[in-house]
CSV table of C-alpha atoms in Angstrom, one decimal:
chain,number,residue,atom,x,y,z
A,49,MET,CA,4.5,-8.1,-31.2
A,50,ALA,CA,6.2,-11.5,-29.6
A,51,PHE,CA,8.9,-13.9,-31.1
A,52,SER,CA,10.5,-16.4,-29.9
A,53,ALA,CA,12.1,-19.7,-31.1
A,54,LEU,CA,12.7,-23.4,-30.2
A,55,ARG,CA,14.8,-26.3,-31.3
A,56,PRO,CA,13.1,-29.7,-31.9
A,57,HIS,CA,13.8,-32.8,-30.9
A,58,PRO,CA,17.2,-33.7,-31.1
A,59,ALA,CA,15.9,-36.5,-33.8
A,60,LEU,CA,14.5,-34.5,-35.8
A,61,ALA,CA,17.2,-31.7,-36.5
A,62,SER,CA,17.7,-33.3,-40.2
A,63,PHE,CA,14.4,-32.3,-41.0
A,64,VAL,CA,13.1,-29.1,-39.0
A,65,LEU,CA,15.3,-26.3,-38.7
A,66,GLY,CA,13.0,-24.5,-36.2
A,67,TYR,CA,10.0,-24.1,-34.8
A,68,TRP,CA,8.9,-20.4,-34.9
A,69,PHE,CA,6.7,-18.3,-32.5
A,70,ILE,CA,4.4,-15.2,-33.4
A,71,GLU,CA,2.0,-13.6,-31.1
A,72,ASP,CA,0.2,-10.5,-31.2
A,73,LEU,CA,-2.9,-11.3,-29.4
A,74,PRO,CA,-4.0,-7.6,-28.3
A,75,GLY,CA,-3.8,-7.0,-31.8
A,76,GLU,CA,-0.9,-3.8,-32.0
A,77,HIS,CA,-0.2,-4.5,-34.9
A,78,GLU,CA,-3.3,-5.5,-37.0
A,79,GLY,CA,-3.5,-4.3,-40.5
A,80,LEU,CA,0.3,-3.6,-41.0
A,81,PRO,CA,2.2,-6.0,-44.3
A,82,ILE,CA,4.7,-8.5,-43.6
A,83,ARG,CA,6.6,-9.3,-46.0
A,84,THR,CA,8.6,-12.8,-46.7
A,85,THR,CA,11.7,-13.1,-47.7
A,86,PRO,CA,12.1,-17.0,-50.4
A,87,HIS,CA,14.4,-19.8,-48.9
A,88,PRO,CA,15.2,-22.9,-50.0
A,89,VAL,CA,12.6,-24.0,-46.7
A,90,ALA,CA,9.2,-25.2,-46.8
A,91,VAL,CA,7.0,-24.0,-44.0
A,92,LEU,CA,4.2,-25.8,-42.1
A,93,THR,CA,1.8,-23.6,-40.2
A,94,LEU,CA,-0.7,-23.9,-37.0
A,95,ASN,CA,-2.6,-20.7,-36.3
A,96,LEU,CA,-3.4,-21.2,-32.1
A,97,GLY,CA,-4.7,-17.5,-32.8
A,98,THR,CA,-6.3,-16.0,-35.4
A,99,PRO,CA,-4.4,-16.5,-39.0
A,100,CYS,CA,-3.1,-13.9,-40.9
A,101,GLY,CA,-4.3,-11.9,-44.4
A,102,SER,CA,-2.5,-14.1,-47.4
A,103,GLU,CA,-2.3,-13.1,-50.7
A,104,PHE,CA,-2.6,-16.8,-51.4
A,105,THR,CA,-5.8,-17.9,-53.4
A,106,ALA,CA,-6.2,-20.6,-50.3
A,107,GLY,CA,-6.3,-17.6,-48.2
A,108,ALA,CA,-5.0,-18.3,-44.2
A,109,PRO,CA,-6.6,-22.2,-43.0
A,110,ARG,CA,-5.5,-23.0,-39.5
A,111,ALA,CA,-3.1,-25.4,-41.1
A,112,SER,CA,-1.1,-24.9,-44.0
A,113,LEU,CA,1.8,-25.8,-46.0
A,114,LEU,CA,3.5,-23.2,-48.0
A,115,GLY,CA,6.5,-24.7,-50.5
A,116,VAL,CA,9.6,-23.3,-51.0
A,117,GLN,CA,8.8,-20.1,-52.1
A,118,SER,CA,11.3,-18.4,-55.3
A,119,ARG,CA,10.0,-14.8,-54.8
A,120,PRO,CA,8.6,-12.5,-51.7
A,121,ARG,CA,5.2,-13.1,-50.5
A,122,HIS,CA,2.9,-10.2,-48.6
A,123,TRP,CA,0.5,-11.3,-45.4
A,124,THR,CA,-1.3,-9.2,-43.3
A,125,SER,CA,-1.0,-9.3,-39.3
A,126,THR,CA,-4.1,-9.5,-37.8
A,127,ASP,CA,-6.5,-8.7,-34.5
A,128,GLY,CA,-5.9,-11.6,-32.5
A,129,ILE,CA,-2.7,-13.8,-34.2
A,130,TYR,CA,-0.7,-16.0,-32.2
A,131,PHE,CA,0.9,-18.9,-34.6
A,132,VAL,CA,3.6,-21.3,-34.7
A,133,MET,CA,6.3,-22.0,-37.9
A,134,VAL,CA,7.6,-25.5,-38.8
A,135,MET,CA,10.4,-24.7,-40.7
A,136,LEU,CA,11.1,-28.0,-42.8
A,137,SER,CA,14.6,-28.2,-44.6
A,138,PRO,CA,14.3,-30.1,-48.0
A,139,PRO,CA,14.9,-33.5,-46.8
A,140,GLY,CA,12.5,-32.6,-44.0
A,141,LEU,CA,9.9,-31.5,-46.6
A,142,ALA,CA,10.5,-35.0,-48.9
A,143,ARG,CA,10.5,-37.2,-46.0
A,144,LEU,CA,7.1,-35.7,-44.1
A,145,PHE,CA,5.6,-34.8,-47.3
A,146,PRO,CA,7.0,-37.1,-50.2
A,147,SER,CA,5.7,-36.2,-53.2
A,148,THR,CA,3.8,-32.8,-52.5
A,149,GLY,CA,6.7,-30.6,-53.9
A,150,LYS,CA,5.0,-30.1,-57.3
A,151,GLU,CA,1.9,-28.6,-55.8
A,152,SER,CA,3.3,-26.7,-53.2
A,153,ARG,CA,5.6,-24.4,-54.9
A,154,ASP,CA,5.5,-21.3,-54.7
A,155,GLU,CA,2.1,-21.6,-53.7
A,156,LEU,CA,0.5,-21.8,-50.0
A,157,VAL,CA,-1.9,-25.4,-49.8
A,158,GLU,CA,-4.0,-26.1,-47.3
A,159,LEU,CA,-3.1,-29.0,-44.5
A,160,GLY,CA,-6.1,-31.2,-44.3
A,161,SER,CA,-6.3,-30.9,-48.2
A,162,LEU,CA,-3.1,-33.5,-47.9
A,163,LEU,CA,-3.9,-35.2,-44.6
A,164,GLY,CA,-7.5,-35.3,-44.3
A,165,ASP,CA,-9.3,-32.7,-42.5
A,166,ALA,CA,-10.4,-34.5,-39.2
A,167,THR,CA,-6.6,-35.9,-38.8
A,168,VAL,CA,-5.7,-31.7,-39.0
A,169,ARG,CA,-8.2,-30.9,-36.4
A,170,ARG,CA,-7.1,-33.3,-34.0
A,171,LEU,CA,-3.6,-31.9,-34.4
A,172,SER,CA,-4.6,-28.1,-34.2
A,173,ASP,CA,-6.9,-28.6,-31.2
A,174,ASP,CA,-4.4,-30.3,-29.2
A,175,LEU,CA,-1.6,-28.0,-29.9
A,176,SER,CA,-4.4,-25.1,-29.1
A,177,ALA,CA,-5.1,-27.2,-25.6
A,178,ALA,CA,-1.1,-27.2,-24.8
A,179,TRP,CA,-1.1,-23.1,-25.8
A,180,THR,CA,2.6,-22.1,-24.0
A,181,PRO,CA,5.3,-22.4,-27.0
A,182,ARG,CA,7.2,-25.1,-24.8
A,183,ARG,CA,4.4,-27.5,-25.0
A,184,VAL,CA,3.7,-26.9,-28.5
A,185,ALA,CA,6.4,-27.5,-29.6
A,186,ASP,CA,7.0,-30.9,-27.8
A,187,ARG,CA,3.2,-31.6,-28.6
A,188,LEU,CA,5.0,-31.1,-32.3
A,189,ASP,CA,8.1,-33.4,-32.0
A,190,ALA,CA,5.8,-36.1,-30.1
A,191,TRP,CA,3.8,-35.7,-33.6
A,192,LEU,CA,6.2,-35.6,-36.3
A,193,LEU,CA,8.6,-37.8,-34.7
A,194,GLN,CA,5.5,-40.5,-35.3
A,195,ARG,CA,4.7,-39.2,-38.3
A,196,LEU,CA,8.4,-40.4,-39.5
A,197,SER,CA,8.1,-43.4,-37.5
A,198,ARG,CA,4.9,-44.8,-39.4
A,199,ARG,CA,5.2,-43.6,-42.9
A,200,ARG,CA,6.8,-45.6,-45.3
A,201,VAL,CA,8.5,-43.6,-48.2
A,202,GLY,CA,10.1,-44.5,-51.2
A,203,PRO,CA,14.4,-44.7,-51.6
A,204,GLU,CA,14.6,-42.0,-53.2
A,205,VAL,CA,13.7,-40.0,-49.8
A,206,GLU,CA,15.9,-41.6,-48.0
A,207,ARG,CA,18.5,-40.8,-50.2
A,208,LEU,CA,17.5,-37.1,-50.6
A,209,GLY,CA,18.8,-35.8,-47.2
A,210,SER,CA,22.5,-37.4,-47.8
A,211,ALA,CA,22.2,-35.4,-51.7
A,212,TRP,CA,21.0,-32.5,-50.1
A,213,SER,CA,24.3,-32.4,-47.5
A,214,HIS,CA,26.6,-33.0,-50.7
A,215,LEU,CA,24.9,-29.9,-52.5
A,216,ARG,CA,25.8,-27.6,-49.9
A,217,ARG,CA,29.0,-28.1,-49.1
A,218,THR,CA,30.0,-28.9,-53.3
A,219,ALA,CA,27.7,-26.6,-54.7
A,220,ARG,CA,27.7,-29.6,-57.4
A,221,VAL,CA,25.0,-31.2,-59.3
A,222,ASP,CA,27.2,-34.1,-60.6
A,223,ALA,CA,29.7,-34.2,-57.7
A,224,ALA,CA,26.2,-35.2,-55.2
A,225,ALA,CA,24.3,-37.3,-58.1
A,226,ARG,CA,28.3,-39.5,-58.2
A,227,ALA,CA,28.0,-39.7,-54.1
A,228,LEU,CA,24.3,-41.5,-54.8
A,229,ALA,CA,25.6,-43.3,-58.2
A,230,ILE,CA,23.1,-42.2,-60.1
A,231,SER,CA,22.3,-39.9,-63.2
A,232,PRO,CA,22.1,-35.7,-62.3
A,233,ARG,CA,19.1,-35.8,-64.0
A,234,GLN,CA,17.8,-38.8,-61.9
A,235,LEU,CA,18.9,-35.9,-58.6
A,236,GLU,CA,16.6,-33.5,-60.7
A,237,ARG,CA,13.8,-35.3,-60.8
A,238,TRP,CA,13.9,-36.2,-57.4
A,239,PHE,CA,14.5,-33.0,-56.3
A,240,LEU,CA,11.4,-31.7,-58.5
A,241,LEU,CA,8.8,-34.1,-57.3
A,242,HIS,CA,9.8,-33.9,-53.6
A,243,THR,CA,10.4,-30.1,-53.3
A,244,GLY,CA,9.3,-28.8,-56.8
A,245,HIS,CA,12.7,-27.3,-57.4
A,246,SER,CA,16.7,-28.5,-58.9
A,247,PRO,CA,19.1,-28.9,-56.9
A,248,LYS,CA,21.0,-25.5,-59.0
A,249,GLN,CA,17.1,-23.6,-57.9
A,250,LEU,CA,17.3,-25.0,-54.5
A,251,LEU,CA,21.1,-23.7,-54.3
A,252,GLY,CA,20.5,-20.1,-56.1
A,253,LEU,CA,17.6,-19.2,-53.3
A,254,GLU,CA,20.4,-20.7,-50.5
A,255,ARG,CA,23.2,-18.2,-52.0
A,256,VAL,CA,20.3,-15.1,-52.4
A,257,GLN,CA,18.9,-16.0,-48.5
A,258,ALA,CA,22.7,-16.3,-47.4
A,259,SER,CA,23.7,-12.4,-49.1
A,260,LEU,CA,21.0,-11.3,-47.8
A,261,ARG,CA,21.6,-12.0,-44.4
A,262,ALA,CA,25.5,-10.7,-44.8
A,263,ALA,CA,24.0,-7.6,-45.7
A,264,GLN,CA,21.3,-7.0,-42.8
A,265,THR,CA,23.9,-8.5,-40.3
A,266,GLY,CA,27.3,-7.8,-41.4
A,267,ARG,CA,28.4,-10.8,-41.0
A,268,GLY,CA,30.0,-12.6,-43.9
A,269,ASP,CA,30.4,-11.7,-47.7
A,270,PRO,CA,26.9,-10.8,-49.6
A,271,LEU,CA,29.2,-12.0,-52.6
A,272,ALA,CA,29.5,-14.8,-51.4
A,273,GLY,CA,29.0,-17.5,-54.4
A,274,PHE,CA,28.1,-15.5,-57.2
A,275,SER,CA,30.3,-14.5,-60.1
A,276,ASP,CA,30.5,-10.4,-60.1
A,277,GLN,CA,28.2,-8.3,-58.3
A,278,SER,CA,26.4,-7.8,-61.8
A,279,HIS,CA,25.6,-11.9,-61.1
A,280,GLN,CA,24.7,-10.8,-57.5
A,281,ILE,CA,22.0,-8.0,-58.8
A,282,ARG,CA,20.6,-9.9,-61.0
A,283,ALA,CA,19.9,-12.5,-58.6
A,284,TRP,CA,18.7,-9.8,-56.4
A,285,LYS,CA,16.3,-9.0,-58.9
A,286,ARG,CA,14.4,-12.0,-59.8
A,287,HIS,CA,14.5,-13.8,-56.2
A,288,LEU,CA,13.9,-10.4,-54.4
A,289,GLY,CA,12.5,-7.8,-56.2
A,290,MET,CA,15.1,-5.4,-55.1
A,291,THR,CA,19.1,-4.5,-55.6
A,292,PRO,CA,21.8,-4.8,-52.6
A,293,GLY,CA,21.5,-0.8,-53.1
A,294,GLN,CA,18.2,-0.5,-52.4
A,295,LEU,CA,18.0,-3.3,-49.0
A,296,GLY,CA,19.0,-0.1,-47.1
A,297,GLY,CA,15.6,2.0,-47.7
A,298,ALA,CA,13.4,-0.7,-46.5
A,299,PHE,CA,11.1,-0.7,-44.1
A,300,GLU,CA,12.4,-3.7,-40.9
A,301,SER,CA,9.6,-4.3,-38.9
A,302,ARG,CA,10.5,-5.4,-35.5
A,303,MET,CA,9.9,-9.4,-36.5
A,304,ALA,CA,12.8,-8.3,-39.2
A,305,GLU,CA,14.8,-7.3,-37.1
A,306,PHE,CA,14.5,-9.8,-34.2
A,307,PHE,CA,15.5,-12.7,-36.7
A,308,VAL,CA,18.3,-11.1,-38.5
A,309,HIS,CA,20.1,-10.3,-35.1
A,310,GLU,CA,18.9,-13.5,-33.0
A,311,ARG,CA,21.6,-15.4,-34.0
A,312,ASP,CA,20.2,-19.0,-32.2
A,313,ALA,CA,16.3,-18.1,-33.4
A,314,ALA,CA,16.9,-18.8,-37.2
A,315,PRO,CA,18.9,-21.5,-39.1
A,316,GLU,CA,22.2,-20.3,-40.2
A,317,GLY,CA,22.0,-18.1,-43.8
A,318,LEU,CA,18.2,-17.9,-42.9
A,319,ALA,CA,16.7,-14.3,-42.9
A,320,HIS,CA,13.2,-12.5,-43.4
A,321,PHE,CA,12.8,-9.1,-44.1
A,322,LEU,CA,9.9,-7.1,-43.4
């Protein structure tokens, strides 16, 4: 199974954290389980080969939007998989797919239902013709930049990026709201509409993800951001379905090993374990 990760065009950097490519065209890992952890990121998945098996009602369509997830998800590797995952930050989800937060929260949505089947078919055919990761990434850059330039969004979407930067820096909802001259309640409504989660929930997901990555790699403090170990354990159980003490016994696949140990492949604080 081959993995690679490419950076987006600089103009997309605040919206797209990276393009992740996973390929197993010979089907060497067919039938093996895949487990992904929750994090404050949405994922636009475009299949160039056979889609993975999915636990979602929508299955695994050729193109889909996976909203911000708050718990682990399970997939199954199939024969001939080859897909690219466009990792979207909360501002990226809001800017590229506004007002889809509630629909995609903890859910997978077929992209055709959002953009129209004809649009998605053209995009999928274009990416399949490009085929190699570098050429696919270039086509995605062009498509996403065009989408940014053509979409008219509300003023709150433009300001949500600034709010997310404040939240990540201070971990204070009131400080982020004050910086934007709005009420904390208004800020929460914006995030719920466009990401499906409140600011506190997104920060909690980021804290758990950073804790997991620190525990996996030995870099950083797994307790950072938690009031004590009990707080950490409760958060791990709620979002990961395991305690820190159980991590050592969890099976780690080649995919997990790649994204955990290749620092340039995954955005800071973002990890998968399978």
